[in-house]
């Protein structure tokens, strides 16, 4: 499949490999696209897995609603639910990084029948994330979530002072090539507002839904050099999984694990799928 559709929107999809051993859905985060999964996808394809990586809401050019309410988590989850159904895969192995992990947690909680295994990267279960704000420095690390809330202002500042945004990305561990890719794929393509709207829609979420538990085998992966996510959230993630749970901490990694640690992450995904 090259695209899938939902609610009048058309989403671009990178679909590769054959499903001899199963199908893996890969969900990107901010500020990224499906291309962040290229390295992982190629390795999974070599092992006999079909990989489906969508450009999610706000990133696909034909799926960029204007109102921030249209980016609430329920809509983001329903997008991927539709993707899985339209892919003709009975069940998939679901993998998400950053915001993609948040979508993966919530989709698995609400539609476990569609998910055979879950691997989340960087962002823990949403209830664990909230709890970590009371038990660590997570609230301080999450300053950017508040900074992204005003309409148009962050986009204006990034347009006028791109070097500030570049320094922020570099401080998280992005290298020069990744920063250049971010400009090309997100800023220059017009996807920045859509990506920021994921944060702006946070006030429209339903707090009770965040505590839903996971009932499929799950692995959570966290990099010890992650400047955005505290270790405590990763440590708490398993408290919300009523199935086999594994926590993998990569002491040498930062936030950008799919790109910078593709081989190691692929082996972790395969270990969850096959064992």
Short mmCIF file of N, CA and C in Angstrom, two decimals, residues 15 18-25 48-52 87-94 273:
data_model
loop_
_atom_site.label_atom_id
_atom_site.label_comp_id
_atom_site.label_asym_id
_atom_site.label_seq_id
_atom_site.Cartn_x
_atom_site.Cartn_y
_atom_site.Cartn_z
N UNK A 15 5.64 1.18 2.60
CA UNK A 15 5.30 -0.23 2.78
C UNK A 15 6.38 -1.05 2.06
N UNK A 18 8.12 -8.42 2.56
CA UNK A 18 7.05 -9.40 2.47
C UNK A 18 6.71 -9.90 3.87
N UNK A 19 5.46 -10.30 4.04
CA UNK A 19 4.96 -10.67 5.36
C UNK A 19 5.16 -12.15 5.65
N UNK A 20 6.28 -12.72 5.22
CA UNK A 20 6.53 -14.14 5.48
C UNK A 20 6.48 -14.45 6.97
N UNK A 21 7.04 -13.56 7.78
CA UNK A 21 7.09 -13.77 9.23
C UNK A 21 6.16 -12.84 10.00
N UNK A 22 5.44 -11.97 9.28
CA UNK A 22 4.52 -11.07 9.95
C UNK A 22 4.68 -9.64 9.47
N UNK A 23 3.86 -8.76 10.01
CA UNK A 23 3.85 -7.35 9.63
C UNK A 23 4.17 -6.48 10.84
N UNK A 24 5.06 -5.52 10.63
CA UNK A 24 5.46 -4.58 11.69
C UNK A 24 5.03 -3.18 11.28
N UNK A 25 4.25 -2.50 12.12
CA UNK A 25 3.86 -1.12 11.88
C UNK A 25 4.76 -0.22 12.72
N UNK A 48 12.45 -11.13 6.87
CA UNK A 48 11.19 -11.70 6.43
C UNK A 48 9.95 -11.01 6.94
N UNK A 49 10.07 -9.75 7.34
CA UNK A 49 8.92 -9.01 7.85
C UNK A 49 8.52 -7.89 6.89
N UNK A 50 7.23 -7.74 6.74
CA UNK A 50 6.70 -6.58 6.05
C UNK A 50 6.70 -5.41 7.04
N UNK A 51 7.12 -4.23 6.58
CA UNK A 51 7.09 -3.04 7.44
C UNK A 51 6.20 -1.98 6.81
N UNK A 52 5.36 -1.38 7.63
CA UNK A 52 4.47 -0.31 7.20
C UNK A 52 4.73 0.89 8.11
N UNK A 87 -4.57 -2.57 5.91
CA UNK A 87 -3.37 -3.28 5.48
C UNK A 87 -3.63 -4.76 5.21
N UNK A 88 -4.79 -5.25 5.65
CA UNK A 88 -5.17 -6.66 5.50
C UNK A 88 -4.36 -7.59 6.40
N UNK A 89 -3.62 -7.04 7.33
CA UNK A 89 -2.92 -7.88 8.31
C UNK A 89 -3.88 -8.18 9.46
N UNK A 90 -4.01 -9.43 9.82
CA UNK A 90 -4.93 -9.78 10.91
C UNK A 90 -4.49 -9.15 12.22
N UNK A 91 -3.22 -9.24 12.50
CA UNK A 91 -2.60 -8.59 13.65
C UNK A 91 -1.23 -8.08 13.21
N UNK A 92 -0.73 -7.06 13.90
CA UNK A 92 0.58 -6.52 13.58
C UNK A 92 1.44 -6.46 14.84
N UNK A 93 2.72 -6.36 14.62
CA UNK A 93 3.66 -6.04 15.69
C UNK A 93 3.82 -4.53 15.65
N UNK A 94 3.44 -3.85 16.71
CA UNK A 94 3.36 -2.39 16.72
C UNK A 94 4.59 -1.81 17.41
N UNK A 273 9.27 -9.98 19.28
CA UNK A 273 8.38 -10.69 18.36
C UNK A 273 8.57 -12.20 18.43
#
